[in-house]
Short mmCIF file of C-alpha atoms and ligand atoms in Angstrom, two decimals:
data_model
loop_
_atom_site.label_atom_id
_atom_site.label_comp_id
_atom_site.label_asym_id
_atom_site.label_seq_id
_atom_site.Cartn_x
_atom_site.Cartn_y
_atom_site.Cartn_z
CA MET Y 30 -130.58 -208.81 40.26
CA CYS Y 31 -127.06 -209.80 39.18
CA PRO Y 32 -125.24 -212.68 41.02
CA PRO Y 33 -122.04 -211.49 42.79
CA GLU Y 34 -119.76 -214.28 41.37
CA HIS Y 35 -117.30 -211.70 40.30
CA PHE Y 36 -117.78 -209.16 43.15
CA ARG Y 37 -114.66 -207.76 44.69
CA VAL Y 38 -113.56 -204.27 45.83
CA THR Y 39 -110.52 -203.31 43.49
CA TYR Y 40 -111.24 -199.62 43.02
CA ALA Y 41 -112.75 -196.96 45.28
CA ILE Y 42 -115.40 -194.56 43.80
CA ASN Y 43 -117.16 -194.08 47.16
CA PRO Y 44 -116.08 -193.74 50.78
CA TRP Y 45 -117.33 -197.31 51.70
CA MET Y 46 -114.92 -198.92 49.25
CA ASP Y 47 -111.47 -199.81 50.34
CA PRO Y 48 -109.33 -202.07 48.00
CA ALA Y 49 -107.51 -203.33 51.04
CA THR Y 50 -110.48 -204.92 52.70
CA PRO Y 51 -110.76 -208.56 51.76
CA VAL Y 52 -114.25 -209.81 50.47
CA ASP Y 53 -115.43 -213.22 51.60
CA LEU Y 54 -116.78 -214.22 48.06
CA PRO Y 55 -118.54 -217.47 49.13
CA LEU Y 56 -120.35 -215.33 51.93
CA ALA Y 57 -121.22 -212.67 49.49
CA VAL Y 58 -122.75 -215.23 47.27
CA LYS Y 59 -124.72 -216.76 50.22
CA GLN Y 60 -126.04 -213.42 51.41
CA TRP Y 61 -127.14 -212.50 48.00
CA GLN Y 62 -128.81 -215.75 47.39
CA ALA Y 63 -130.66 -215.42 50.65
CA LEU Y 64 -131.94 -211.99 49.59
CA ARG Y 65 -133.06 -213.44 46.10
CA ASP Y 66 -134.72 -216.22 47.67
CA ARG Y 67 -136.50 -214.13 50.34
CA TYR Y 68 -138.04 -211.98 47.41
CA ARG Y 69 -139.31 -215.19 45.81
CA ALA Y 70 -140.66 -216.52 49.14
CA LEU Y 71 -142.63 -213.21 49.35
CA GLY Y 72 -144.12 -213.93 46.01
CA HIS Y 73 -141.97 -211.59 43.75
CA THR Y 74 -140.31 -212.57 40.44
CA VAL Y 75 -136.67 -212.30 40.37
CA ASP Y 76 -134.90 -212.25 36.97
CA GLU Y 77 -131.10 -212.64 36.89
CA LEU Y 78 -128.53 -210.66 34.70
CA ASP Y 79 -125.47 -212.67 33.85
CA PRO Y 80 -122.44 -211.48 35.94
CA HIS Y 81 -119.23 -210.24 34.15
CA PRO Y 82 -115.70 -210.99 35.30
CA ASP Y 83 -114.34 -207.43 34.57
CA LEU Y 84 -117.41 -205.64 36.23
CA PRO Y 85 -117.37 -206.30 39.99
CA ASP Y 86 -120.02 -203.60 40.54
CA LEU Y 87 -122.48 -205.24 38.23
CA VAL Y 88 -124.13 -206.87 41.44
CA TYR Y 89 -125.54 -203.41 42.17
CA ALA Y 90 -128.22 -203.95 39.54
CA ALA Y 91 -130.39 -201.01 40.70
CA ASN Y 92 -127.91 -198.60 38.83
CA GLY Y 93 -128.52 -200.24 35.34
CA ALA Y 94 -131.84 -198.54 34.43
CA THR Y 95 -135.02 -196.85 35.58
CA VAL Y 96 -138.31 -198.53 34.53
CA ILE Y 97 -141.69 -197.03 34.94
CA ASP Y 98 -144.75 -198.48 33.13
CA GLY Y 99 -142.57 -200.47 30.65
CA ARG Y 100 -140.54 -197.30 29.69
CA VAL Y 101 -136.86 -197.81 30.28
CA LEU Y 102 -134.30 -195.05 30.74
CA GLY Y 103 -130.93 -196.50 30.40
CA ALA Y 104 -128.02 -195.79 32.60
CA ARG Y 105 -124.86 -193.68 31.83
CA PHE Y 106 -122.29 -194.12 34.53
CA ALA Y 107 -120.32 -191.32 36.06
CA HIS Y 108 -117.13 -193.35 36.61
CA PRO Y 109 -115.22 -195.17 33.74
CA GLU Y 110 -114.94 -198.43 35.91
CA ARG Y 111 -118.67 -199.05 35.62
CA ARG Y 112 -119.39 -197.56 32.22
CA PRO Y 113 -119.62 -200.85 30.35
CA GLU Y 114 -122.37 -202.04 32.73
CA ALA Y 115 -124.95 -199.81 30.94
CA ALA Y 116 -124.80 -201.89 27.68
CA LEU Y 117 -125.36 -205.20 29.45
CA HIS Y 118 -128.59 -203.84 31.08
CA ARG Y 119 -129.64 -202.34 27.91
CA GLU Y 120 -129.23 -205.74 26.11
CA TRP Y 121 -131.10 -207.35 29.02
CA HIS Y 122 -134.03 -205.00 28.73
CA LEU Y 123 -134.25 -205.27 24.95
CA ARG Y 124 -133.90 -209.11 24.90
CA SER Y 125 -134.82 -211.00 27.93
CA SER Y 126 -136.89 -208.67 30.09
CA GLY Y 127 -140.00 -210.71 31.32
CA ALA Y 128 -142.35 -207.92 30.39
CA ALA Y 129 -145.42 -208.92 28.53
CA ALA Y 130 -145.41 -205.72 26.23
CA PRO Y 131 -142.27 -204.68 24.39
CA VAL Y 132 -140.17 -202.16 26.18
CA TYR Y 133 -139.71 -198.65 24.96
CA PHE Y 134 -135.93 -198.06 25.77
CA ARG Y 135 -134.15 -194.66 25.84
CA GLU Y 136 -130.48 -194.30 25.54
CA PRO Y 137 -129.66 -191.49 27.97
CA GLU Y 138 -127.98 -188.35 26.98
CA HIS Y 139 -126.94 -187.35 30.45
CA VAL Y 140 -125.13 -189.28 33.28
CA ASN Y 141 -127.66 -191.03 35.41
CA GLU Y 142 -127.14 -194.05 37.70
CA GLY Y 143 -130.61 -195.55 37.39
CA GLU Y 144 -132.35 -196.19 40.62
CA GLY Y 145 -129.31 -195.19 42.54
CA ASP Y 146 -130.56 -191.56 42.02
CA PHE Y 147 -134.14 -191.92 40.73
CA ALA Y 148 -136.90 -192.95 43.23
CA VAL Y 149 -140.58 -193.34 42.21
CA THR Y 150 -143.25 -192.10 44.50
CA ALA Y 151 -147.16 -191.88 43.74
CA GLY Y 152 -146.78 -188.46 42.16
CA PHE Y 153 -143.26 -187.73 41.58
CA LEU Y 154 -139.87 -189.08 40.41
CA LEU Y 155 -137.50 -188.02 43.17
CA ALA Y 156 -133.94 -187.42 41.70
CA GLY Y 157 -130.67 -187.13 43.60
CA ARG Y 158 -127.76 -185.06 42.37
CA GLY Y 159 -124.36 -183.92 43.83
CA PHE Y 160 -122.22 -187.00 43.34
CA ARG Y 161 -123.20 -189.23 40.46
CA SER Y 162 -126.30 -188.37 38.37
CA SER Y 163 -126.07 -185.04 36.36
CA PRO Y 164 -128.71 -182.50 37.08
CA LEU Y 165 -129.43 -182.47 33.38
CA SER Y 166 -130.58 -186.05 33.65
CA HIS Y 167 -133.41 -184.75 35.75
CA ALA Y 168 -135.02 -182.83 32.95
CA GLU Y 169 -134.32 -185.72 30.61
CA ALA Y 170 -136.13 -188.22 32.92
CA GLN Y 171 -139.08 -185.70 33.43
CA GLU Y 172 -139.54 -185.46 29.61
CA PHE Y 173 -139.34 -189.31 29.08
CA PHE Y 174 -141.47 -190.33 31.96
CA ALA Y 175 -143.82 -187.37 32.01
CA ARG Y 176 -143.70 -187.30 35.86
CA PRO Y 177 -142.77 -184.31 37.86
CA VAL Y 178 -139.26 -184.58 38.89
CA ILE Y 179 -138.07 -183.35 42.31
CA GLY Y 180 -134.43 -182.58 42.30
CA LEU Y 181 -132.68 -183.34 45.66
CA ASP Y 182 -129.12 -182.22 46.52
CA LEU Y 183 -126.98 -184.82 48.18
CA VAL Y 184 -124.18 -183.26 50.39
CA ASP Y 185 -122.57 -186.06 52.33
CA PRO Y 186 -120.15 -188.27 50.29
CA ARG Y 187 -121.08 -191.24 52.36
CA PHE Y 188 -124.59 -191.07 50.91
CA TYR Y 189 -123.42 -190.62 47.40
CA HIS Y 190 -126.72 -192.00 45.74
CA LEU Y 191 -130.14 -191.06 46.64
CA ASP Y 192 -131.09 -194.70 47.44
CA THR Y 193 -128.50 -194.59 50.28
CA ALA Y 194 -130.50 -191.84 52.00
CA LEU Y 195 -134.13 -192.29 51.01
CA CYS Y 196 -136.46 -195.17 50.48
CA VAL Y 197 -140.00 -195.14 49.11
CA LEU Y 198 -142.04 -197.41 51.31
CA ASP Y 199 -145.37 -197.25 49.31
CA ASP Y 200 -145.42 -195.74 45.80
CA SER Y 201 -149.27 -195.49 45.91
CA ARG Y 202 -149.17 -193.07 48.78
CA ASP Y 203 -147.17 -189.87 48.48
CA ASP Y 204 -146.27 -189.50 52.19
CA ALA Y 205 -144.77 -193.06 52.42
CA VAL Y 206 -140.98 -192.58 52.54
CA MET Y 207 -138.13 -192.88 54.95
CA TYR Y 208 -135.02 -190.71 54.68
CA TYR Y 209 -131.89 -189.46 56.57
CA PRO Y 210 -132.28 -185.65 56.61
CA GLU Y 211 -128.58 -184.75 57.12
CA ALA Y 212 -127.67 -186.40 53.84
CA PHE Y 213 -129.45 -183.50 52.01
CA SER Y 214 -128.87 -179.75 51.58
CA PRO Y 215 -130.97 -177.56 53.90
CA GLY Y 216 -133.14 -176.46 50.96
CA SER Y 217 -133.71 -180.15 49.91
CA ARG Y 218 -134.53 -181.01 53.43
CA THR Y 219 -137.21 -178.43 53.54
CA VAL Y 220 -138.63 -179.78 50.26
CA LEU Y 221 -138.68 -183.27 51.60
CA ALA Y 222 -140.47 -181.94 54.85
CA ARG Y 223 -142.94 -180.14 52.75
CA LEU Y 224 -143.69 -183.13 50.48
CA PHE Y 225 -143.60 -185.92 53.04
CA PRO Y 226 -144.58 -184.39 56.52
CA ASP Y 227 -145.31 -187.96 57.79
CA ALA Y 228 -141.95 -189.55 56.69
CA VAL Y 229 -139.96 -191.90 58.89
CA LEU Y 230 -136.79 -189.93 59.67
CA ALA Y 231 -133.76 -192.10 60.17
CA GLU Y 232 -131.05 -191.65 62.78
CA GLU Y 233 -127.46 -191.52 61.73
CA ALA Y 234 -126.52 -195.03 63.10
CA ASP Y 235 -129.30 -196.67 60.87
CA ALA Y 236 -128.30 -194.56 57.92
CA LEU Y 237 -124.69 -195.57 58.37
CA ALA Y 238 -125.78 -199.16 58.40
CA LEU Y 239 -127.39 -198.36 54.98
CA GLY Y 240 -130.82 -198.89 56.48
CA LEU Y 241 -132.38 -196.52 53.84
CA ASN Y 242 -130.99 -198.80 51.13
CA ALA Y 243 -134.10 -200.83 51.57
CA VAL Y 244 -136.85 -202.36 49.26
CA SER Y 245 -140.37 -202.11 50.01
CA ASP Y 246 -143.31 -203.86 48.20
CA GLY Y 247 -145.78 -201.60 50.10
CA HIS Y 248 -145.92 -204.12 52.94
CA HIS Y 249 -142.66 -206.04 53.46
CA VAL Y 250 -139.68 -203.67 53.86
CA LEU Y 251 -136.31 -205.63 53.28
CA LEU Y 252 -133.45 -203.86 54.91
CA PRO Y 253 -130.05 -204.56 56.42
CA ARG Y 254 -130.29 -206.30 59.75
CA GLU Y 255 -127.90 -203.72 61.35
CA ALA Y 256 -130.45 -200.83 60.78
CA ALA Y 257 -132.42 -202.11 63.89
CA GLY Y 258 -133.68 -198.52 64.77
CA LEU Y 259 -135.80 -198.60 61.67
CA VAL Y 260 -137.80 -201.62 62.74
CA ALA Y 261 -140.09 -200.08 65.43
CA PRO Y 262 -141.13 -196.99 63.34
CA LEU Y 263 -141.82 -199.16 60.31
CA ARG Y 264 -143.90 -201.41 62.38
CA GLU Y 265 -145.80 -198.61 63.90
CA ARG Y 266 -146.78 -197.48 60.41
CA GLY Y 267 -148.06 -201.04 59.59
CA TYR Y 268 -145.14 -202.32 57.52
CA ASP Y 269 -143.47 -205.79 58.08
CA PRO Y 270 -139.77 -205.12 58.25
CA VAL Y 271 -137.55 -208.05 56.88
CA PRO Y 272 -134.00 -207.76 58.14
CA VAL Y 273 -131.45 -209.36 55.80
CA GLU Y 274 -127.61 -209.89 56.16
CA LEU Y 275 -125.65 -208.27 53.24
CA GLY Y 276 -122.35 -207.38 55.13
CA GLU Y 277 -120.15 -208.49 52.28
CA LEU Y 278 -121.89 -206.27 49.72
CA LEU Y 279 -121.68 -203.30 52.03
CA LYS Y 280 -117.99 -203.29 51.35
CA GLY Y 281 -118.82 -201.94 48.01
CA GLY Y 282 -121.10 -199.22 49.36
CA GLY Y 283 -124.40 -201.05 48.78
CA SER Y 284 -127.09 -203.08 50.33
CA VAL Y 285 -130.57 -204.25 49.62
CA LYS Y 286 -131.75 -201.69 47.21
CA CYS Y 287 -128.51 -201.31 45.33
CA CYS Y 288 -128.66 -205.10 44.58
CA THR Y 289 -132.43 -204.85 43.32
CA GLY Y 290 -133.43 -203.20 40.14
CA GLU Y 291 -137.27 -202.82 40.03
CA LEU Y 292 -139.21 -203.57 36.90
CA ARG Y 293 -142.32 -201.42 37.05
CA SER Y 294 -143.83 -202.86 33.91
N1 LIG R 21 -119.62 -199.60 44.22
C1 LIG R 21 -120.83 -199.07 43.76
C2 LIG R 21 -120.64 -197.65 43.15
O1 LIG R 21 -119.97 -196.91 43.92
C3 LIG R 21 -121.96 -199.22 44.54
C4 LIG R 21 -123.25 -198.84 44.07
C5 LIG R 21 -124.37 -198.90 45.03
N2 LIG R 21 -125.58 -198.84 44.24
C6 LIG R 21 -126.67 -198.03 44.59
N3 LIG R 21 -127.84 -198.22 44.00
N4 LIG R 21 -126.51 -197.09 45.59
O2 LIG R 21 -121.09 -197.17 42.26
#
């Protein structure tokens, strides 16, 4: 995670961002710290990346890399505003990652925005395309991770990253995902229905609260408080939903998952 000390909305690269909207920075910092502390209270280790004064979106740490079994695929950002973030993540992974074994880092050839568009399930690497990550990054990721990649077409600009429209609830069971069907093309919707017949399907209101931008450890599901409609279906499936306040970070178009890069090492 990267503290939001320098978070602000000064450019707009997704429909959630409006540079005219003021950000309450002390509140953003408080909300972010509460999320970090919640992870720690649940027994997870949280490492911090140093914030950078010129990179307000660095707080969305999920976009910096994809890590599976100690193999790290670096990011290459679609927009020039975020491009310099990739090197900071690379340095972190090469220098200070808490991993016991040395990491194997790949400098990406094609545009991919890390876990914004890559999601790991038990059997697959789900990969979003349409707004940010290049479809060419899918083949690159498949070759690097040696996991079958399922390409999914995003069609609604409000759900510009896969992680705004789909969340993996348990990466040891292949049917354990939740998603918002309308964010996907008709063909991709059918693919998702085939692969995940028991998925939790989100309603529009919960998707618009960025309720799918959640992080699950297989039991606790941390999600934005406003996505209240997801609480009951998650409980029915045996998960423990943990609502969190991240209203200030929503102004940049992100919530829990965007703020969290997962180290599967
Ligand atoms: N303002 C950032 C952008 O548009 C938000 C990134 C959100 N991150 C995510 N993993 N969806 O790139």
